[in-house]
PDB file of C-alpha atoms in Angstrom:
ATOM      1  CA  UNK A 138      88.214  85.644 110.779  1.00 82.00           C
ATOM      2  CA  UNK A 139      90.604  85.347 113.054  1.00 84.00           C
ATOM      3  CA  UNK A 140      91.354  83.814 116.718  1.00 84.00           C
ATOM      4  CA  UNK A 141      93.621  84.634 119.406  1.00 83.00           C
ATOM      5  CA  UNK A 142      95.044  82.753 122.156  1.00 83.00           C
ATOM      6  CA  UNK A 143      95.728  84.255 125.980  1.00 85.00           C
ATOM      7  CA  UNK A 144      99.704  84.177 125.221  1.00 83.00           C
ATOM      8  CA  UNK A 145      98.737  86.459 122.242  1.00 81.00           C
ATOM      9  CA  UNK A 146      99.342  83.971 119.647  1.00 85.00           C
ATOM     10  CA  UNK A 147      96.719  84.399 116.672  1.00 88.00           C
ATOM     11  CA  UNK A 148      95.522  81.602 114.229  1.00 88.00           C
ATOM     12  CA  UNK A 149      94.295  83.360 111.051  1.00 91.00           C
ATOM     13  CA  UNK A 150      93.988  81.636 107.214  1.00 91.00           C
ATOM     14  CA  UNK A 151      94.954  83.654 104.464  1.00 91.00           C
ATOM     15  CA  UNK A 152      94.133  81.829 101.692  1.00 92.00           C
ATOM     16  CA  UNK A 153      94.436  78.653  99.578  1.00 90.00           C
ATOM     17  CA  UNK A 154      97.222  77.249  97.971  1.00 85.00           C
ATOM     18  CA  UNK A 155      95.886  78.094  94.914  1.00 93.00           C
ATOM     19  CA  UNK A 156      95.804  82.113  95.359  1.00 94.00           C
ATOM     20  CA  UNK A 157      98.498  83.841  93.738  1.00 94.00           C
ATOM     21  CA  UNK A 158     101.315  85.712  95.321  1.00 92.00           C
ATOM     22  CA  UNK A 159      99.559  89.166  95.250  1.00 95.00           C
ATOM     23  CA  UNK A 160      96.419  87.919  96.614  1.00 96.00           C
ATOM     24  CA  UNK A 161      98.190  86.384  99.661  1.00 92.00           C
ATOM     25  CA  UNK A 162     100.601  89.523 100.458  1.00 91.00           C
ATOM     26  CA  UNK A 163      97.333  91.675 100.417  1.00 94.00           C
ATOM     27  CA  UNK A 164      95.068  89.297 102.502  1.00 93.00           C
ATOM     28  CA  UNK A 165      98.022  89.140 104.790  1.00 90.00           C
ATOM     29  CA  UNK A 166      98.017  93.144 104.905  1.00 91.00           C
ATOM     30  CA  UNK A 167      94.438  93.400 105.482  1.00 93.00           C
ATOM     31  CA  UNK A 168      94.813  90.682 108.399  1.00 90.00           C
ATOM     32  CA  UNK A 169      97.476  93.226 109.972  1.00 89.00           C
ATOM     33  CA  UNK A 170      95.423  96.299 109.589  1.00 90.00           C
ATOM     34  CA  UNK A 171      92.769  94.633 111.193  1.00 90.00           C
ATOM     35  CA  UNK A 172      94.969  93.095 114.069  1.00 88.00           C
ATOM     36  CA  UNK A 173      96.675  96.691 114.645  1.00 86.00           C
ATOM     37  CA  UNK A 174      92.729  98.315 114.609  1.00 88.00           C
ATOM     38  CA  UNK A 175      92.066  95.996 117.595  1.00 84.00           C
ATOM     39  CA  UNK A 176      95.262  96.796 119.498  1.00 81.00           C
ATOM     40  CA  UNK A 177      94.890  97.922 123.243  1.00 80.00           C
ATOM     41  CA  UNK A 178      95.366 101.328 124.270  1.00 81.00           C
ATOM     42  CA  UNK A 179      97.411  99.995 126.946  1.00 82.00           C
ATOM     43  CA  UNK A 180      99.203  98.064 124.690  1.00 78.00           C
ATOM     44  CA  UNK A 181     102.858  99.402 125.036  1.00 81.00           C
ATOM     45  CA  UNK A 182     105.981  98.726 121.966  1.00 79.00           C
ATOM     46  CA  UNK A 183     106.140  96.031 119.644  1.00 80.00           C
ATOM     47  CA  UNK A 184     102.690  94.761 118.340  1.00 81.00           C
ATOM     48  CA  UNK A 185     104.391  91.943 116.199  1.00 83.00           C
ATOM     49  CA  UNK A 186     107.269  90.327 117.804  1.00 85.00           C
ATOM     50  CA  UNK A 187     107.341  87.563 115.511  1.00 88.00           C
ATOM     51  CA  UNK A 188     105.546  86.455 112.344  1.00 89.00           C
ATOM     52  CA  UNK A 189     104.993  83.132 111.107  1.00 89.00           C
ATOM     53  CA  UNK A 190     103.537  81.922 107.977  1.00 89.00           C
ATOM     54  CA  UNK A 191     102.845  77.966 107.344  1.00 88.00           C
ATOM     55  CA  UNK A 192     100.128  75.354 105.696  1.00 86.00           C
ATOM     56  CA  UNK A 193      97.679  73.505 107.690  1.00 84.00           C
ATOM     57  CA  UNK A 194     100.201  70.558 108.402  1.00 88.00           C
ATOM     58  CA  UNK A 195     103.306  71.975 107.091  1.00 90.00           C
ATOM     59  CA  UNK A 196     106.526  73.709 108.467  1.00 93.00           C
ATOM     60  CA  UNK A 197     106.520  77.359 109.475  1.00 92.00           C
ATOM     61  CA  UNK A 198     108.257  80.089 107.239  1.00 92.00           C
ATOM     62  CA  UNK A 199     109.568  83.180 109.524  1.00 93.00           C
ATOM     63  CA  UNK A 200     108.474  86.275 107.969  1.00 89.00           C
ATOM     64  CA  UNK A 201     110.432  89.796 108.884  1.00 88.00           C
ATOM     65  CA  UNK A 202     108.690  91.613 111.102  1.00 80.00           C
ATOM     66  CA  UNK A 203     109.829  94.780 110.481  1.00 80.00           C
ATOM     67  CA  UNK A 204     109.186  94.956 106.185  1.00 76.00           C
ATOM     68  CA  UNK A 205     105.410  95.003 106.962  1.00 69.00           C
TER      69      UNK A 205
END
């Protein structure tokens, strides 16, 4: 499940600190695949223009774009 804001920012959880590496990477895959399926038509260029990953309360990791 995820949700998406007007400015196109989406909230989305990917798991639990206690999930392994491999399990996060591919949950965070499957969240992509699903948020390119959805993509507009209309929608013109860059899909992702910035990725952030971070805990409920924590600070934000930037994540490259472009390797996914």
């Amino acid at each position: 499940e995820y949700r998406a804001e007007k400015s196109g920012i989406v909230h989305a959880s990917i798991g639990k600190t206690s999930f392994d590496t491999d399990k996060l990477v591919e949950n965070f895959r499957t969240l992509q695949d699903v948020l390119l399926k959805a993509k507009p038509s209309s929608a013109k260029g860059t899909y992702f223009k910035s990725i952030t990953v971070t805990t409920t309360m924590g600070p934000g990791v930037k994540v490259d774009a472009s390797t996914f």
